[in-house]
Short mmCIF file of C-alpha atoms in Angstrom, two decimals:
data_model
loop_
_atom_site.label_atom_id
_atom_site.label_comp_id
_atom_site.label_asym_id
_atom_site.label_seq_id
_atom_site.Cartn_x
_atom_site.Cartn_y
_atom_site.Cartn_z
CA UNK A 1 107.79 85.48 127.38
CA UNK A 2 104.14 86.74 126.29
CA UNK A 3 104.72 89.45 124.46
CA UNK A 4 107.68 87.01 122.50
CA UNK A 5 104.60 84.79 121.34
CA UNK A 6 102.16 87.88 120.40
CA UNK A 7 104.65 89.63 117.75
CA UNK A 8 105.62 85.68 117.08
CA UNK A 9 101.91 85.24 115.67
CA UNK A 10 101.93 88.62 115.28
CA UNK A 11 104.80 88.12 112.42
CA UNK A 12 103.14 84.78 111.86
CA UNK A 13 99.45 85.97 110.67
CA UNK A 14 101.58 88.47 108.57
CA UNK A 15 103.14 86.65 106.87
CA UNK A 16 100.23 85.25 105.40
CA UNK A 17 98.84 87.81 104.65
CA UNK A 18 101.87 89.16 102.40
CA UNK A 19 102.26 85.77 100.76
CA UNK A 20 97.92 86.35 100.39
CA UNK A 21 98.85 89.25 98.62
CA UNK A 22 101.56 88.56 96.22
CA UNK A 23 99.33 84.91 94.77
CA UNK A 24 96.99 87.44 93.16
CA UNK A 25 97.74 89.36 90.72
CA UNK A 26 98.23 93.42 91.14
CA UNK A 27 94.90 94.02 89.76
CA UNK A 28 92.75 91.40 91.74
CA UNK A 29 94.92 93.12 94.71
CA UNK A 30 93.27 96.92 94.18
CA UNK A 31 90.20 95.36 92.80
CA UNK A 32 88.48 92.18 94.52
CA UNK A 33 85.94 90.05 93.05
CA UNK A 34 83.41 89.42 95.29
CA UNK A 35 84.21 87.64 98.42
CA UNK A 36 87.78 87.98 98.88
CA UNK A 37 89.05 88.57 101.90
CA UNK A 38 91.12 91.98 102.35
CA UNK A 39 94.30 91.72 104.07
CA UNK A 40 96.18 94.82 105.34
CA UNK A 41 99.93 94.42 106.73
CA UNK A 42 102.07 97.21 107.75
CA UNK A 43 105.75 97.43 108.47
CA UNK A 44 106.15 98.71 112.39
CA UNK A 45 110.04 98.41 110.96
CA UNK A 46 109.17 101.21 108.28
CA UNK A 47 106.56 102.95 110.19
CA UNK A 48 108.79 106.62 111.35
CA UNK A 49 105.44 108.57 112.37
CA UNK A 50 105.98 111.17 110.09
CA UNK A 51 101.24 111.48 109.90
CA UNK A 52 101.31 111.59 105.57
CA UNK A 53 98.82 108.51 106.10
CA UNK A 54 96.88 109.94 108.80
CA UNK A 55 96.31 113.87 106.44
CA UNK A 56 96.16 110.74 103.24
CA UNK A 57 93.05 109.62 105.76
CA UNK A 58 91.82 113.21 106.25
CA UNK A 59 91.79 114.20 102.96
CA UNK A 60 90.41 111.76 100.83
CA UNK A 61 87.57 110.99 102.85
CA UNK A 62 86.82 114.82 104.18
CA UNK A 63 83.28 114.27 102.54
CA UNK A 64 81.77 111.60 104.89
CA UNK A 65 82.57 113.81 107.77
CA UNK A 66 79.49 114.98 109.81
CA UNK A 67 78.32 118.66 109.63
CA UNK A 68 75.76 118.16 112.58
CA UNK A 69 73.16 120.51 112.83
CA UNK A 70 73.76 123.55 115.78
CA UNK A 71 71.45 123.98 118.71
CA UNK A 72 71.04 120.06 118.87
CA UNK A 73 68.74 119.33 120.10
CA UNK A 74 67.98 118.28 124.23
CA UNK A 75 68.32 113.67 124.92
CA UNK A 76 66.14 112.40 127.36
CA UNK A 77 67.54 110.98 129.60
CA UNK A 78 69.76 112.96 130.36
CA UNK A 79 72.54 110.19 131.10
CA UNK A 80 73.22 109.64 127.58
CA UNK A 81 75.69 112.35 126.89
CA UNK A 82 76.10 115.10 123.79
CA UNK A 83 79.34 114.34 121.89
CA UNK A 84 80.56 117.19 119.35
CA UNK A 85 84.09 117.07 117.29
CA UNK A 86 82.83 119.94 114.71
CA UNK A 87 84.83 122.28 116.29
CA UNK A 88 88.05 120.07 117.22
CA UNK A 89 88.27 118.62 113.31
CA UNK A 90 91.91 120.27 113.65
CA UNK A 91 93.23 116.69 116.70
CA UNK A 92 94.64 113.20 114.72
CA UNK A 93 96.82 112.10 118.42
CA UNK A 94 93.08 109.70 118.73
CA UNK A 95 90.57 108.90 116.58
CA UNK A 96 87.43 111.03 116.63
CA UNK A 97 83.91 111.49 113.96
CA UNK A 98 87.13 113.52 112.14
CA UNK A 99 90.11 111.70 112.35
CA UNK A 100 89.87 107.79 111.14
CA UNK A 101 93.32 106.98 111.37
CA UNK A 102 96.34 108.40 114.35
CA UNK A 103 100.00 107.11 114.68
CA UNK A 104 100.58 105.52 118.49
CA UNK A 105 103.83 105.79 120.20
CA UNK A 106 104.23 102.18 121.49
CA UNK A 107 107.38 101.05 124.19
CA UNK A 108 107.77 97.58 123.81
CA UNK A 109 110.64 94.74 124.60
CA UNK A 110 112.95 92.68 121.18
CA UNK A 111 114.82 89.59 122.55
CA UNK A 112 115.16 91.68 126.21
CA UNK A 113 115.84 95.40 124.58
CA UNK A 114 113.28 98.30 124.98
CA UNK A 115 112.44 99.53 121.29
CA UNK A 116 110.57 102.77 120.51
CA UNK A 117 107.13 101.64 117.44
CA UNK A 118 105.69 104.14 116.03
CA UNK A 119 102.36 102.32 114.59
CA UNK A 120 99.22 103.89 112.44
CA UNK A 121 95.79 102.57 114.34
CA UNK A 122 92.08 102.12 112.91
CA UNK A 123 90.29 99.98 112.51
CA UNK A 124 90.47 96.58 112.62
CA UNK A 125 87.81 95.18 110.45
CA UNK A 126 87.58 92.26 112.46
CA UNK A 127 86.72 88.52 110.55
CA UNK A 128 84.01 88.19 113.22
CA UNK A 129 83.07 92.02 113.99
CA UNK A 130 81.00 92.85 116.80
CA UNK A 131 80.04 95.91 116.01
CA UNK A 132 78.17 95.18 112.98
CA UNK A 133 76.74 91.82 115.19
CA UNK A 134 75.24 93.71 117.92
CA UNK A 135 74.42 96.62 115.89
CA UNK A 136 70.24 97.15 117.35
CA UNK A 137 69.22 99.11 114.21
CA UNK A 138 71.90 97.16 111.69
CA UNK A 139 74.02 100.32 110.38
CA UNK A 140 76.82 99.39 110.64
CA UNK A 141 77.43 95.47 108.06
CA UNK A 142 80.35 93.10 106.82
CA UNK A 143 80.41 93.45 102.63
CA UNK A 144 81.61 90.81 101.33
CA UNK A 145 85.98 91.81 101.13
CA UNK A 146 85.04 91.58 104.94
CA UNK A 147 84.83 94.91 105.80
CA UNK A 148 82.96 96.30 108.64
CA UNK A 149 81.42 99.79 107.59
CA UNK A 150 77.87 102.52 109.55
CA UNK A 151 76.08 103.43 106.67
CA UNK A 152 76.00 106.73 108.49
CA UNK A 153 72.53 107.73 106.81
CA UNK A 154 70.30 104.56 108.49
CA UNK A 155 73.25 104.88 112.23
CA UNK A 156 70.79 106.46 115.44
CA UNK A 157 74.58 107.19 117.74
CA UNK A 158 73.68 104.27 120.52
CA UNK A 159 77.33 103.41 120.32
CA UNK A 160 76.68 100.27 120.69
CA UNK A 161 79.46 99.58 118.76
CA UNK A 162 81.40 101.49 120.75
CA UNK A 163 80.73 99.63 123.67
CA UNK A 164 81.59 96.63 123.02
CA UNK A 165 84.74 96.84 120.41
CA UNK A 166 87.55 96.31 122.29
CA UNK A 167 89.65 99.61 120.75
CA UNK A 168 86.62 101.63 121.19
CA UNK A 169 87.06 102.70 117.93
CA UNK A 170 83.39 103.50 116.53
CA UNK A 171 83.23 107.38 117.16
CA UNK A 172 79.88 109.84 117.56
CA UNK A 173 78.79 113.23 116.45
CA UNK A 174 75.51 114.28 117.77
CA UNK A 175 73.14 116.65 115.86
CA UNK A 176 73.54 114.79 112.59
CA UNK A 177 71.82 111.83 110.73
CA UNK A 178 68.10 110.17 110.96
CA UNK A 179 67.70 110.64 114.64
CA UNK A 180 66.69 114.33 113.94
CA UNK A 181 63.97 113.26 111.55
CA UNK A 182 62.32 110.66 114.07
CA UNK A 183 62.12 111.62 117.82
CA UNK A 184 65.19 113.81 118.65
CA UNK A 185 65.56 114.62 121.51
CA UNK A 186 64.88 110.41 122.32
CA UNK A 187 66.10 108.80 118.97
CA UNK A 188 69.22 108.06 119.25
CA UNK A 189 72.09 111.13 119.52
CA UNK A 190 73.29 111.43 116.25
CA UNK A 191 75.77 109.17 114.00
CA UNK A 192 79.18 106.35 114.86
CA UNK A 193 81.71 106.84 112.35
CA UNK A 194 84.77 104.82 111.98
CA UNK A 195 87.71 103.41 108.98
CA UNK A 196 85.24 102.16 106.45
CA UNK A 197 88.29 101.02 104.22
CA UNK A 198 87.94 103.91 101.87
CA UNK A 199 85.28 101.44 100.73
CA UNK A 200 84.10 103.94 97.72
CA UNK A 201 87.69 103.67 96.10
CA UNK A 202 88.18 99.78 96.81
CA UNK A 203 84.31 100.38 94.52
CA UNK A 204 86.01 101.99 92.07
CA UNK A 205 88.78 99.44 91.56
#
């Protein structure tokens, strides 16, 4: 019963989002006016898990990926873990600082019948994002169009955003960011990275 309600709620929200997009012109959807909230509609029934979206995401955002300095400074206290994905940039079956979108496989029950589905997973860009509300440094912020992004020039990699995110979306790369210029052994441990919904391309229309 819970799955049916969840599915019904999802479909109702998807239809509402589709109706909202259909109501405006194509240029308006591509270059939203200030304070126009963006929505992404995914037709899960058409996703075959080919991974083309993952490749496109990596290709489009490669210039934003970290280039860490090594060796990493020793961190105090030592309970703060070093997270280094720089030699695993080809990992595409989970979120990393170098991979902001992955394909998840799931089994769902539809009308009493089990079905295998694949769905792209990335940051949800929540209406009320806890990562933005609780970032102690103000590095995470929400734009007028609803995009939530992390400013890599300000982020200290404290990972508060990851801890408060229900889906553990932001991922850290050690050895990059502002903390190296402040107190590299005590102030943070890198930068947190996640999908920014291609905000630079949207800003360009």
